[in-house]
PDB file of C-alpha atoms in Angstrom:
ATOM      1  CA  MET A   1    -154.970 -66.674 102.078  1.00 57.00           C
ATOM      2  CA  LEU A   2    -156.465 -64.987  98.972  1.00 66.00           C
ATOM      3  CA  TYR A   3    -159.172 -63.167 100.861  1.00 78.00           C
ATOM      4  CA  ASN A   4    -157.822 -61.122 103.661  1.00 83.00           C
ATOM      5  CA  LEU A   5    -157.625 -57.401 104.606  1.00 85.00           C
ATOM      6  CA  PRO A   6    -154.034 -56.897 103.224  1.00 83.00           C
ATOM      7  CA  ASN A   7    -154.973 -58.361  99.853  1.00 85.00           C
ATOM      8  CA  PHE A   8    -158.164 -56.454  99.678  1.00 88.00           C
ATOM      9  CA  LEU A   9    -156.177 -53.203 100.159  1.00 88.00           C
ATOM     10  CA  THR A  10    -153.842 -54.241  97.311  1.00 89.00           C
ATOM     11  CA  PHE A  11    -156.778 -54.954  95.117  1.00 89.00           C
ATOM     12  CA  LEU A  12    -158.241 -51.546  95.922  1.00 90.00           C
ATOM     13  CA  ARG A  13    -154.900 -49.883  94.746  1.00 92.00           C
ATOM     14  CA  ILE A  14    -155.220 -51.745  91.375  1.00 92.00           C
ATOM     15  CA  LEU A  15    -158.936 -50.749  91.155  1.00 93.00           C
ATOM     16  CA  ALA A  16    -158.024 -47.122  91.785  1.00 93.00           C
ATOM     17  CA  ILE A  17    -155.760 -46.919  88.693  1.00 94.00           C
ATOM     18  CA  PRO A  18    -158.625 -46.373  86.111  1.00 94.00           C
ATOM     19  CA  LEU A  19    -160.187 -43.792  88.361  1.00 93.00           C
ATOM     20  CA  PHE A  20    -156.812 -41.982  88.840  1.00 93.00           C
ATOM     21  CA  VAL A  21    -156.160 -41.951  85.051  1.00 94.00           C
ATOM     22  CA  GLY A  22    -159.858 -41.114  84.210  1.00 93.00           C
ATOM     23  CA  ILE A  23    -159.753 -37.947  86.373  1.00 93.00           C
ATOM     24  CA  PHE A  24    -157.791 -36.179  83.745  1.00 91.00           C
ATOM     25  CA  TYR A  25    -160.317 -37.114  81.040  1.00 90.00           C
ATOM     26  CA  PHE A  26    -163.361 -35.520  82.804  1.00 89.00           C
ATOM     27  CA  PRO A  27    -164.519 -32.352  81.015  1.00 89.00           C
ATOM     28  CA  HIS A  28    -163.505 -29.230  82.708  1.00 86.00           C
ATOM     29  CA  THR A  29    -167.206 -28.308  83.106  1.00 88.00           C
ATOM     30  CA  TRP A  30    -167.377 -31.387  85.443  1.00 90.00           C
ATOM     31  CA  LEU A  31    -164.155 -30.901  87.261  1.00 88.00           C
ATOM     32  CA  LEU A  32    -161.729 -27.969  87.056  1.00 90.00           C
ATOM     33  CA  PRO A  33    -158.127 -28.686  86.343  1.00 88.00           C
ATOM     34  CA  ALA A  34    -157.042 -27.577  89.857  1.00 88.00           C
ATOM     35  CA  ASN A  35    -159.617 -30.092  91.341  1.00 91.00           C
ATOM     36  CA  GLN A  36    -158.350 -32.808  88.941  1.00 94.00           C
ATOM     37  CA  ASN A  37    -154.778 -32.288  90.181  1.00 93.00           C
ATOM     38  CA  LEU A  38    -155.869 -32.329  93.822  1.00 94.00           C
ATOM     39  CA  ILE A  39    -158.001 -35.485  93.458  1.00 95.00           C
ATOM     40  CA  ALA A  40    -155.294 -37.218  91.371  1.00 95.00           C
ATOM     41  CA  ALA A  41    -152.632 -36.312  94.052  1.00 95.00           C
ATOM     42  CA  LEU A  42    -154.977 -37.672  96.871  1.00 95.00           C
ATOM     43  CA  ILE A  43    -155.725 -40.876  95.096  1.00 95.00           C
ATOM     44  CA  PHE A  44    -151.987 -41.494  94.567  1.00 95.00           C
ATOM     45  CA  ALA A  45    -151.124 -40.533  98.087  1.00 94.00           C
ATOM     46  CA  GLY A  46    -153.863 -42.873  99.353  1.00 93.00           C
ATOM     47  CA  ALA A  47    -152.399 -45.767  97.222  1.00 92.00           C
ATOM     48  CA  ALA A  48    -148.927 -45.009  98.673  1.00 90.00           C
ATOM     49  CA  ILE A  49    -150.283 -45.259 102.223  1.00 92.00           C
ATOM     50  CA  THR A  50    -152.205 -48.415 101.579  1.00 90.00           C
ATOM     51  CA  ASP A  51    -148.969 -49.903 100.160  1.00 85.00           C
ATOM     52  CA  TRP A  52    -147.385 -49.393 103.455  1.00 85.00           C
ATOM     53  CA  LEU A  53    -150.483 -50.393 105.349  1.00 87.00           C
ATOM     54  CA  ASP A  54    -151.120 -53.679 103.518  1.00 85.00           C
ATOM     55  CA  GLY A  55    -147.559 -54.814 104.260  1.00 82.00           C
ATOM     56  CA  TYR A  56    -147.835 -53.786 107.967  1.00 83.00           C
ATOM     57  CA  LEU A  57    -151.257 -55.492 108.391  1.00 84.00           C
ATOM     58  CA  ALA A  58    -150.110 -58.699 106.739  1.00 83.00           C
ATOM     59  CA  ARG A  59    -147.219 -58.867 109.197  1.00 85.00           C
ATOM     60  CA  VAL A  60    -149.204 -57.833 112.341  1.00 87.00           C
ATOM     61  CA  MET A  61    -152.217 -59.990 111.541  1.00 85.00           C
ATOM     62  CA  ASN A  62    -150.007 -62.927 110.478  1.00 84.00           C
ATOM     63  CA  GLN A  63    -151.749 -62.800 107.117  1.00 82.00           C
ATOM     64  CA  ILE A  64    -148.604 -62.937 104.790  1.00 81.00           C
ATOM     65  CA  SER A  65    -149.464 -64.978 101.659  1.00 80.00           C
ATOM     66  CA  ALA A  66    -147.676 -66.005  98.535  1.00 78.00           C
ATOM     67  CA  PHE A  67    -150.431 -64.439  96.567  1.00 80.00           C
ATOM     68  CA  GLY A  68    -150.095 -61.133  98.508  1.00 78.00           C
ATOM     69  CA  ALA A  69    -146.349 -61.146  98.083  1.00 78.00           C
ATOM     70  CA  PHE A  70    -146.890 -61.443  94.287  1.00 81.00           C
ATOM     71  CA  LEU A  71    -149.735 -58.987  93.996  1.00 84.00           C
ATOM     72  CA  ASP A  72    -148.348 -56.203  96.209  1.00 85.00           C
ATOM     73  CA  PRO A  73    -145.326 -55.283  93.981  1.00 84.00           C
ATOM     74  CA  VAL A  74    -147.530 -55.669  90.888  1.00 88.00           C
ATOM     75  CA  ALA A  75    -150.016 -53.139  92.219  1.00 90.00           C
ATOM     76  CA  ASP A  76    -147.218 -50.712  93.103  1.00 90.00           C
ATOM     77  CA  LYS A  77    -145.512 -50.856  89.790  1.00 91.00           C
ATOM     78  CA  LEU A  78    -148.807 -50.418  87.919  1.00 93.00           C
ATOM     79  CA  MET A  79    -149.769 -47.368  89.939  1.00 94.00           C
ATOM     80  CA  VAL A  80    -146.382 -45.737  89.630  1.00 94.00           C
ATOM     81  CA  SER A  81    -146.268 -46.479  85.930  1.00 95.00           C
ATOM     82  CA  ALA A  82    -149.759 -45.137  85.348  1.00 96.00           C
ATOM     83  CA  ALA A  83    -148.830 -41.949  87.346  1.00 96.00           C
ATOM     84  CA  LEU A  84    -145.537 -41.474  85.392  1.00 97.00           C
ATOM     85  CA  ILE A  85    -147.349 -41.833  82.066  1.00 96.00           C
ATOM     86  CA  VAL A  86    -149.964 -39.392  83.114  1.00 96.00           C
ATOM     87  CA  LEU A  87    -147.317 -36.867  84.210  1.00 97.00           C
ATOM     88  CA  VAL A  88    -145.529 -37.198  80.818  1.00 97.00           C
ATOM     89  CA  TYR A  89    -148.938 -36.842  79.099  1.00 95.00           C
ATOM     90  CA  LEU A  90    -149.582 -33.590  81.021  1.00 94.00           C
ATOM     91  CA  GLY A  91    -146.081 -32.289  80.332  1.00 95.00           C
ATOM     92  CA  ARG A  92    -145.023 -32.198  83.875  1.00 95.00           C
ATOM     93  CA  LEU A  93    -142.390 -34.905  83.565  1.00 96.00           C
ATOM     94  CA  ASP A  94    -139.681 -35.562  80.868  1.00 95.00           C
ATOM     95  CA  ALA A  95    -140.277 -38.988  79.078  1.00 96.00           C
ATOM     96  CA  PRO A  96    -136.718 -40.141  79.579  1.00 96.00           C
ATOM     97  CA  ILE A  97    -137.182 -39.909  83.425  1.00 96.00           C
ATOM     98  CA  ALA A  98    -140.305 -42.046  83.173  1.00 96.00           C
ATOM     99  CA  LEU A  99    -138.665 -44.548  80.839  1.00 96.00           C
ATOM    100  CA  ILE A 100    -135.642 -44.792  83.368  1.00 94.00           C
ATOM    101  CA  ILE A 101    -137.990 -45.564  86.265  1.00 94.00           C
ATOM    102  CA  ILE A 102    -140.431 -47.907  84.471  1.00 95.00           C
ATOM    103  CA  GLY A 103    -137.569 -49.609  82.585  1.00 93.00           C
ATOM    104  CA  ARG A 104    -135.749 -50.329  85.867  1.00 88.00           C
ATOM    105  CA  GLU A 105    -138.882 -51.618  87.599  1.00 87.00           C
ATOM    106  CA  ILE A 106    -139.306 -54.163  84.535  1.00 90.00           C
ATOM    107  CA  ALA A 107    -135.649 -55.081  84.570  1.00 85.00           C
ATOM    108  CA  VAL A 108    -135.408 -55.578  88.331  1.00 81.00           C
ATOM    109  CA  SER A 109    -138.645 -57.598  88.427  1.00 81.00           C
ATOM    110  CA  ALA A 110    -137.412 -59.839  85.637  1.00 81.00           C
ATOM    111  CA  LEU A 111    -134.053 -60.249  87.504  1.00 79.00           C
ATOM    112  CA  ARG A 112    -135.856 -61.083  90.815  1.00 75.00           C
ATOM    113  CA  GLU A 113    -138.099 -63.707  89.109  1.00 77.00           C
ATOM    114  CA  TRP A 114    -135.013 -65.345  87.411  1.00 73.00           C
ATOM    115  CA  MET A 115    -133.136 -65.352  90.683  1.00 72.00           C
ATOM    116  CA  ALA A 116    -136.117 -66.986  92.412  1.00 72.00           C
ATOM    117  CA  GLN A 117    -136.144 -69.674  89.826  1.00 72.00           C
ATOM    118  CA  ILE A 118    -132.634 -70.572  90.632  1.00 69.00           C
ATOM    119  CA  GLY A 119    -133.284 -70.392  94.349  1.00 67.00           C
ATOM    120  CA  ARG A 120    -131.170 -67.157  94.956  1.00 64.00           C
ATOM    121  CA  SER A 121    -133.963 -64.546  95.528  1.00 59.00           C
ATOM    122  CA  LYS A 122    -132.196 -63.350  98.710  1.00 62.00           C
ATOM    123  CA  SER A 123    -129.389 -62.055  96.533  1.00 58.00           C
ATOM    124  CA  VAL A 124    -131.702 -59.435  95.123  1.00 59.00           C
ATOM    125  CA  ALA A 125    -133.868 -58.664  98.113  1.00 60.00           C
ATOM    126  CA  VAL A 126    -134.958 -55.062  98.480  1.00 66.00           C
ATOM    127  CA  SER A 127    -132.106 -52.862  99.615  1.00 68.00           C
ATOM    128  CA  PHE A 128    -132.035 -49.777 101.798  1.00 79.00           C
ATOM    129  CA  LEU A 129    -131.133 -47.803  98.641  1.00 77.00           C
ATOM    130  CA  GLY A 130    -134.333 -49.226  96.997  1.00 76.00           C
ATOM    131  CA  LYS A 131    -136.374 -47.940  99.881  1.00 81.00           C
ATOM    132  CA  ILE A 132    -134.949 -44.439  99.626  1.00 87.00           C
ATOM    133  CA  LYS A 133    -135.603 -44.477  95.903  1.00 86.00           C
ATOM    134  CA  THR A 134    -139.131 -45.471  96.598  1.00 86.00           C
ATOM    135  CA  SER A 135    -139.686 -42.866  99.364  1.00 88.00           C
ATOM    136  CA  SER A 136    -138.404 -40.215  96.970  1.00 91.00           C
ATOM    137  CA  GLN A 137    -140.629 -41.327  94.163  1.00 93.00           C
ATOM    138  CA  MET A 138    -143.758 -41.498  96.514  1.00 92.00           C
ATOM    139  CA  VAL A 139    -143.295 -38.025  97.639  1.00 94.00           C
ATOM    140  CA  ALA A 140    -142.406 -36.575  94.144  1.00 95.00           C
ATOM    141  CA  ILE A 141    -145.289 -37.987  92.248  1.00 96.00           C
ATOM    142  CA  PRO A 142    -148.139 -36.507  94.291  1.00 95.00           C
ATOM    143  CA  LEU A 143    -146.268 -33.235  94.250  1.00 95.00           C
ATOM    144  CA  LEU A 144    -146.109 -33.341  90.454  1.00 96.00           C
ATOM    145  CA  LEU A 145    -149.743 -34.440  90.192  1.00 95.00           C
ATOM    146  CA  TYR A 146    -150.823 -31.550  92.438  1.00 93.00           C
ATOM    147  CA  HIS A 147    -148.757 -29.174  90.313  1.00 88.00           C
ATOM    148  CA  ASP A 148    -149.808 -25.944  91.998  1.00 84.00           C
ATOM    149  CA  THR A 149    -148.173 -23.716  94.588  1.00 80.00           C
ATOM    150  CA  ILE A 150    -148.956 -24.741  98.191  1.00 82.00           C
ATOM    151  CA  GLY A 151    -149.204 -21.568 100.421  1.00 77.00           C
ATOM    152  CA  ASP A 152    -147.096 -18.608  99.433  1.00 79.00           C
ATOM    153  CA  ASN A 153    -143.669 -20.261  98.679  1.00 84.00           C
ATOM    154  CA  PHE A 154    -143.892 -23.994  98.290  1.00 86.00           C
ATOM    155  CA  ASP A 155    -143.809 -24.789  94.509  1.00 89.00           C
ATOM    156  CA  ALA A 156    -145.037 -28.373  94.312  1.00 90.00           C
ATOM    157  CA  GLN A 157    -143.981 -28.679  90.622  1.00 91.00           C
ATOM    158  CA  GLN A 158    -140.371 -27.618  91.360  1.00 93.00           C
ATOM    159  CA  ILE A 159    -140.003 -29.649  94.576  1.00 93.00           C
ATOM    160  CA  GLY A 160    -141.642 -32.661  92.842  1.00 94.00           C
ATOM    161  CA  THR A 161    -139.237 -32.232  89.800  1.00 95.00           C
ATOM    162  CA  TRP A 162    -136.141 -32.246  92.071  1.00 95.00           C
ATOM    163  CA  LEU A 163    -137.312 -35.313  93.983  1.00 95.00           C
ATOM    164  CA  ILE A 164    -138.161 -37.249  90.793  1.00 96.00           C
ATOM    165  CA  TYR A 165    -134.689 -36.495  89.435  1.00 96.00           C
ATOM    166  CA  VAL A 166    -133.206 -37.709  92.786  1.00 94.00           C
ATOM    167  CA  ALA A 167    -135.478 -40.767  92.334  1.00 93.00           C
ATOM    168  CA  ALA A 168    -134.202 -41.422  88.839  1.00 94.00           C
ATOM    169  CA  VAL A 169    -130.545 -41.269  89.854  1.00 93.00           C
ATOM    170  CA  LEU A 170    -131.317 -43.699  92.852  1.00 91.00           C
ATOM    171  CA  THR A 171    -133.309 -45.864  90.341  1.00 90.00           C
ATOM    172  CA  LEU A 172    -130.109 -46.326  88.071  1.00 89.00           C
ATOM    173  CA  TRP A 173    -127.928 -46.736  91.225  1.00 88.00           C
ATOM    174  CA  SER A 174    -130.132 -49.341  92.842  1.00 83.00           C
ATOM    175  CA  MET A 175    -130.517 -51.189  89.531  1.00 83.00           C
ATOM    176  CA  PHE A 176    -126.715 -51.398  89.180  1.00 84.00           C
ATOM    177  CA  TYR A 177    -126.516 -52.598  92.804  1.00 81.00           C
ATOM    178  CA  TYR A 178    -128.991 -55.424  92.069  1.00 78.00           C
ATOM    179  CA  LEU A 179    -127.227 -56.365  88.835  1.00 80.00           C
ATOM    180  CA  LYS A 180    -123.857 -56.444  90.736  1.00 80.00           C
ATOM    181  CA  ALA A 181    -125.474 -58.629  93.397  1.00 76.00           C
ATOM    182  CA  ALA A 182    -126.877 -61.011  90.793  1.00 75.00           C
ATOM    183  CA  LEU A 183    -123.811 -61.118  88.489  1.00 76.00           C
ATOM    184  CA  PRO A 184    -121.994 -63.964  90.305  1.00 76.00           C
ATOM    185  CA  GLN A 185    -124.988 -66.151  90.129  1.00 75.00           C
ATOM    186  CA  VAL A 186    -125.549 -65.352  86.465  1.00 67.00           C
ATOM    187  CA  LEU A 187    -121.977 -66.368  85.662  1.00 71.00           C
ATOM    188  CA  LYS A 188    -122.234 -69.479  87.829  1.00 74.00           C
ATOM    189  CA  GLU A 189    -125.412 -70.542  85.965  1.00 66.00           C
ATOM    190  CA  GLU A 190    -123.755 -69.755  82.609  1.00 66.00           C
ATOM    191  CA  LYS A 191    -120.892 -72.033  83.438  1.00 68.00           C
ATOM    192  CA  LYS A 192    -123.347 -74.873  84.263  1.00 70.00           C
ATOM    193  CA  ASN A 193    -125.159 -74.421  81.013  1.00 64.00           C
ATOM    194  CA  PHE A 194    -121.990 -74.072  78.885  1.00 59.00           C
TER     195      PHE A 194
END
């Protein structure tokens, strides 16, 4: 089922990435910095909502497909990586935090692929800890993109910074959790090949 609504929403997320990044390259005579921040935050928030929505629709409409299961996490990782790189470029996020989050995504994706090849993908299925990490990240990034104060007292940059640090700690913690879950299988495979 390549052509269905959940996959269409996933494709939209991928297509939104160049627009999301490009917003910050518009001349300030076209789009003021505050408007760039707002539009980028809204695009990212929309992507986060469609991430939840496409999975929900796939289950409810019984349109779960192997292609969708492959494409959905790719779209998520591309959007989050693009956002983190933009935030580093704008000076709103420290590069080591972005490297921790992006590096973990690459490492865990590779681990999941390898575990799937040996028929043990359930050993590294998404954990509750991973879901908390993702939630923290999905709230932090739009706040960091928005950057400005909301109302009189809500400093989006400060709250976003705290949340992205929480996400970075949970990122490392969940990566070690997945590695610990996979280690017995790694050792078993090594014994077979030795």
